[in-house]
């Protein structure tokens, strides 16, 4: 797994709310700290990626949000505008005015059109950088959530099957070559040690294998509760909670002793409740699992992003 960051294109998906954006931002930061120039692509228009670097919102043009990390917000309309400019060489495409009308027509014309405008732009940045025309060593995508990501990744094939000949079909061929190359691309899934995220992850991994040629990377298990106490500590707590010992502790330290013991019991119980979900994940998915601890921080800004990046770096052996 140490080679995960040596690919050129990492997609990150996951059930909404599990920490997909946090992990995406952290992967970008980690790669930049390893000396890579990273393009971080946000696909969700309501996204919060720049917040995770304590940076104001960004647009379609990449903006540096941390040393080595350039973020952009990918909207399908901006992507179509760029595509028309580059490929059709329509003079002064900026002046054809509101593109929204055309866009709605094109985007609703067939399944996969909206998606290919997203994945096409991403693949284009990768191809440009491989061929030395764009500066990125790595493109990291905060992709669609689990329910929609397959359609997103499979859009080139959908379009190819729809369009039999001509330039559009040729466009799909190189995209599919990038998306299916395990030396270039990996789809990663963020999950949490809870029932629904684990089920969705197992299902998604199976669907990605069955329905796409996109290689799978790692599963990031986010919000894993720390293990402050191990089985070996339990007799110690048992002895502390025992009558005479507890009385002595209360005399020395006051009622806070009970709070501490309650907190310890709660930590152990919470962690235990998550064990079956982690077991189900390990049994249901044969991909490397990278664990990220639950962060007890108030603000999820740059400091939290860096903490997640450090955890991922440790898991990757960096
Ligand atoms: N490791 C973590 N520990 C604690 N809270 C986390 C962790 N990762 C993410 N969060 C919090 O969970 C919420 C959802 O995270 P976010 O990355 O926006 O998820 P998604 O992109 O999947 O919707 C945010 O409030 C975020 O701060
Ligand atoms: Mg998000």
mmCIF file of N, CA, C and O and ligand atoms in Angstrom, residues 17 19-22 42 44 47-48 142, ligand 2:
data_model
loop_
_atom_site.group_PDB
_atom_site.id
_atom_site.type_symbol
_atom_site.label_atom_id
_atom_site.label_comp_id
_atom_site.label_asym_id
_atom_site.label_seq_id
_atom_site.Cartn_x
_atom_site.Cartn_y
_atom_site.Cartn_z
ATOM 1 N N UNK A 17 -21.137 11.646 5.034
ATOM 2 C CA UNK A 17 -20.955 11.905 6.456
ATOM 3 C C UNK A 17 -19.892 11.078 7.148
ATOM 4 O O UNK A 17 -19.585 11.335 8.309
ATOM 5 N N UNK A 19 -16.770 11.047 6.483
ATOM 6 C CA UNK A 19 -15.471 11.720 6.520
ATOM 7 C C UNK A 19 -14.753 11.655 5.178
ATOM 8 O O UNK A 19 -13.529 11.784 5.120
ATOM 9 N N UNK A 20 -15.506 11.501 4.105
ATOM 10 C CA UNK A 20 -14.938 11.415 2.754
ATOM 11 C C UNK A 20 -14.098 12.651 2.437
ATOM 12 O O UNK A 20 -12.955 12.527 1.990
ATOM 13 N N UNK A 21 -14.645 13.828 2.696
ATOM 14 C CA UNK A 21 -13.907 15.054 2.363
ATOM 15 C C UNK A 21 -12.683 15.214 3.254
ATOM 16 O O UNK A 21 -11.608 15.613 2.779
ATOM 17 N N UNK A 22 -12.838 14.891 4.522
ATOM 18 C CA UNK A 22 -11.718 15.002 5.451
ATOM 19 C C UNK A 22 -10.559 14.119 4.998
ATOM 20 O O UNK A 22 -9.399 14.544 4.961
ATOM 21 N N UNK A 42 -12.796 18.951 -6.084
ATOM 22 C CA UNK A 42 -14.051 18.802 -5.364
ATOM 23 C C UNK A 42 -15.177 18.733 -6.382
ATOM 24 O O UNK A 42 -15.302 19.587 -7.243
ATOM 25 N N UNK A 44 -18.510 17.929 -5.500
ATOM 26 C CA UNK A 44 -19.757 18.323 -4.861
ATOM 27 C C UNK A 44 -19.818 19.845 -4.742
ATOM 28 O O UNK A 44 -18.968 20.468 -4.126
ATOM 29 N N UNK A 47 -19.603 21.631 -1.411
ATOM 30 C CA UNK A 47 -18.502 21.040 -0.657
ATOM 31 C C UNK A 47 -17.812 21.974 0.316
ATOM 32 O O UNK A 47 -18.085 23.166 0.367
ATOM 33 N N UNK A 48 -16.940 21.409 1.077
ATOM 34 C CA UNK A 48 -16.267 22.150 2.135
ATOM 35 C C UNK A 48 -14.771 21.912 2.132
ATOM 36 O O UNK A 48 -14.110 22.165 3.122
ATOM 37 N N UNK A 142 -12.437 14.215 -4.493
ATOM 38 C CA UNK A 142 -13.524 13.994 -3.535
ATOM 39 C C UNK A 142 -14.738 13.637 -4.397
ATOM 40 O O UNK A 142 -15.483 14.497 -4.832
HETATM 41 MG MG1 LIG B 2 -17.954 15.876 1.837
#
